[in-house]
C-alpha cells in the first residue's frame, strides 16, 4: 500500500492506495482501490478508482464509491462522485443512496450536496423514507435543507406509515415540526385506516 499526505492552505489529505499513477509533476494522481481521508472534516471516501487534480482541487471517485461525512452524519454511496474542494460541493452522478443521521434514507440520481450550506438538491426523481416509515416521492426539483430539516419539491406524493397518500404541488415540509405547506391535489385514504 502507498500513503501520500498532501498539505494545503486549508487542511491535509491522506491518500491510501494499492497502486498509483502520478503525472504532471505530481499534480494529477490516479489511485486504484484507494481511500482518501480529510481528518479536519472527519471525512473518508473510498472507491475503486480515484483521480485527484491538485491544480483544480477536484477529486473524482469511480466504482463502488462510499463517502462518509462523520461530522455531519451523512453517508453517500454511488458509482461516480466528484468532490469540488474549492466550493465544498459534492456531485454524485447516476443512482445515489444517502443516509442522513439514521433518520432519512434518500435515493436519487445526479444529486448535489453542498457541505457549507448543508443542502441536498437534484432535478431527478427522489425517494425518501424516514425513520417512522413515511415515504416521500419527490418528482421535480428536490431540495433538502439538512440543518433545518426543510424539504421542498414542485410535485410530490407522500405515503404515510398508515398507507394514506397525499399528492401535492409546490410542497414544503418542516420535518422537525411536522408541518406541511403546499397545494394539495388529492388525498387517498387507506380503507383499513377507518
Coordinates of C-alpha atoms in Angstrom, one line a residue:
X1 CA 0.0 0.0 0.0
X2 CA 1.1 3.6 -0.7
X3 CA 0.3 6.5 1.5
X4 CA 0.6 10.1 0.4
X5 CA -0.1 13.1 2.6
X6 CA -0.9 16.4 0.9
X7 CA -0.9 19.6 2.9
X8 CA -2.6 22.7 1.5
X9 CA -3.5 26.1 2.8
X10 CA -6.7 24.7 4.5
X11 CA -6.0 21.1 5.6
X12 CA -4.3 17.8 4.8
X13 CA -5.5 15.0 2.6
X14 CA -4.3 11.4 3.3
X15 CA -4.4 9.1 0.2
X16 CA -4.0 5.4 0.6
X17 CA -3.9 3.1 -2.4
X18 CA -2.5 -0.3 -3.5
X19 CA -1.5 1.3 -6.9
X20 CA -1.0 4.9 -8.0
X21 CA -0.1 6.7 -11.2
X22 CA 1.4 10.2 -10.7
X23 CA 1.6 12.6 -13.6
X24 CA 2.0 16.4 -14.4
X25 CA 4.8 17.0 -11.8
X26 CA 2.6 15.4 -9.1
X27 CA -0.4 17.5 -9.8
X28 CA -2.5 14.6 -11.3
X29 CA -2.8 11.4 -9.3
X30 CA -4.8 8.4 -10.2
X31 CA -5.2 5.8 -7.4
X32 CA -6.7 2.3 -7.6
X33 CA -8.6 0.6 -4.8
X34 CA -8.0 3.7 -2.7
X35 CA -9.2 5.8 0.1
X36 CA -8.9 9.5 0.9
X37 CA -9.2 10.8 4.4
X38 CA -9.5 14.5 5.4
X39 CA -9.1 14.4 9.2
X40 CA -10.1 18.0 9.8
X41 CA -13.5 17.4 8.2
X42 CA -13.8 13.8 9.6
X43 CA -14.3 12.7 6.0
X44 CA -13.4 9.4 4.4
X45 CA -14.1 8.5 0.8
X46 CA -13.2 5.1 -0.8
X47 CA -13.5 3.9 -4.4
X48 CA -12.1 1.5 -6.9
X49 CA -10.6 4.5 -8.8
X50 CA -9.7 7.9 -7.5
X51 CA -8.4 10.8 -9.7
X52 CA -7.0 13.9 -7.8
X53 CA -6.4 17.0 -9.8
X54 CA -4.4 19.2 -7.3
X55 CA -4.5 22.3 -9.6
X56 CA -8.3 22.3 -10.0
X57 CA -8.7 20.9 -6.5
X58 CA -11.2 18.3 -7.8
X59 CA -11.3 14.7 -6.7
X60 CA -13.2 12.2 -8.8
X61 CA -14.2 8.8 -7.4
X62 CA -15.5 6.0 -9.6
X63 CA -16.9 2.5 -8.9
X64 CA -18.3 1.5 -5.6
X65 CA -17.9 4.9 -4.0
X66 CA -18.5 5.3 -0.3
X67 CA -18.5 8.8 1.1
X68 CA -18.6 9.1 4.9
X69 CA -19.0 12.5 6.5
X70 CA -18.8 11.8 10.2
X71 CA -19.0 15.5 11.1
X72 CA -22.5 15.9 9.5
X73 CA -23.5 12.2 9.9
X74 CA -24.0 11.7 6.1
X75 CA -23.3 8.5 4.2
X76 CA -23.4 8.7 0.3
X77 CA -23.0 5.7 -1.9
X78 CA -22.8 5.8 -5.7
X79 CA -20.8 5.0 -8.8
X80 CA -19.4 8.4 -9.6
X81 CA -18.8 11.2 -7.1
X82 CA -17.0 14.4 -7.8
X83 CA -15.8 16.5 -4.9
X84 CA -15.0 20.1 -5.7
X85 CA -12.9 21.1 -2.6
X86 CA -12.8 24.8 -3.5
X87 CA -16.6 25.0 -3.3
X88 CA -17.0 22.2 -0.7
X89 CA -19.6 20.7 -3.2
X90 CA -20.2 17.0 -3.8
X91 CA -21.9 15.9 -7.1
X92 CA -23.0 12.3 -7.4
X93 CA -23.7 11.2 -11.0
X94 CA -26.2 8.4 -11.6
X95 CA -28.1 6.4 -8.9
X96 CA -27.2 7.6 -5.4
X97 CA -28.1 6.4 -2.0
X98 CA -27.8 8.7 1.0
X99 CA -28.3 8.1 4.7
X100 CA -28.7 11.1 6.9
X101 CA -28.4 10.8 10.8
X102 CA -30.2 7.4 10.7
X103 CA -33.4 9.5 10.2
X104 CA -33.7 9.5 6.4
X105 CA -32.8 7.1 3.6
X106 CA -32.7 9.0 0.3
X107 CA -32.4 7.5 -3.2
X108 CA -32.0 9.8 -6.2
X109 CA -29.6 10.5 -9.1
X110 CA -27.5 13.3 -10.2
X111 CA -27.6 14.9 -6.8
X112 CA -25.6 17.7 -5.3
X113 CA -24.6 18.0 -1.6
X114 CA -23.3 21.4 -0.5
X115 CA -21.3 20.8 2.6
X116 CA -21.0 24.5 3.6
X117 CA -24.7 25.2 3.3
X118 CA -25.7 21.7 4.3
X119 CA -28.1 21.3 1.4
X120 CA -29.0 18.4 -0.9
X121 CA -30.7 19.1 -4.2
X122 CA -31.5 17.4 -7.6
X123 CA -33.8 17.8 -10.6
X124 CA -34.2 14.0 -10.7
X125 CA -37.0 12.0 -9.0
X126 CA -36.0 11.5 -5.4
X127 CA -37.4 9.0 -2.9
X128 CA -37.1 9.4 0.9
X129 CA -38.1 7.1 3.7
X130 CA -37.9 8.5 7.2
X131 CA -37.4 6.6 10.5
X132 CA -41.2 6.4 11.0
X133 CA -41.6 4.6 7.7
X134 CA -43.3 7.6 5.9
X135 CA -42.3 7.7 2.2
X136 CA -41.8 10.8 0.1
X137 CA -41.7 10.6 -3.7
X138 CA -40.4 14.0 -5.0
X139 CA -40.8 14.3 -8.7
X140 CA -39.5 17.7 -9.6
X141 CA -36.8 20.0 -8.2
X142 CA -36.0 18.2 -4.9
X143 CA -34.3 20.4 -2.2
X144 CA -33.4 19.4 1.4
X145 CA -32.1 21.9 3.9
X146 CA -30.3 19.4 6.2
X147 CA -29.8 21.8 9.2
X148 CA -33.4 22.9 9.4
X149 CA -34.9 19.7 8.0
X150 CA -36.9 21.6 5.4
X151 CA -37.9 19.6 2.4
X152 CA -39.2 21.2 -0.9
X153 CA -40.4 19.8 -4.2
X154 CA -42.5 21.1 -7.1
X155 CA -44.6 17.8 -7.4
X156 CA -44.7 15.2 -4.6
X157 CA -46.5 12.2 -3.2
X158 CA -46.3 11.4 0.4
X159 CA -47.4 7.9 1.7
X160 CA -47.6 7.9 5.5
X161 CA -47.0 4.9 7.7
X162 CA -50.7 4.0 7.5
X163 CA -50.6 3.8 3.7
X164 CA -52.6 7.1 3.2
X165 CA -51.4 9.0 0.1
X166 CA -51.2 12.8 -0.2
X167 CA -50.4 14.4 -3.6
X168 CA -49.1 17.9 -3.6
X169 CA -47.8 20.7 -5.9
X170 CA -45.2 23.1 -4.5
X171 CA -44.6 21.1 -1.4
X172 CA -42.7 22.4 1.6
X173 CA -42.3 20.3 4.7
X174 CA -40.8 21.2 8.1
X175 CA -39.8 17.7 9.2
X176 CA -38.7 18.8 12.7
X177 CA -42.1 20.3 13.5
X178 CA -44.1 18.0 11.1
X179 CA -45.7 21.0 9.3
X180 CA -46.7 20.7 5.6
X181 CA -47.5 23.6 3.2
X182 CA -48.4 23.2 -0.4
X183 CA -51.2 23.0 -3.0
X184 CA -52.9 19.7 -2.2
X185 CA -54.3 18.0 -5.3
X186 CA -55.5 14.6 -4.0
X187 CA -55.8 12.5 -0.8
X188 CA -56.2 8.7 -0.9
X189 CA -57.1 7.1 2.4
X190 CA -56.4 3.5 3.1
X191 CA -59.7 1.8 4.0
X192 CA -58.2 0.0 6.9
X193 CA -57.3 3.3 8.5
X194 CA -61.0 3.9 9.3

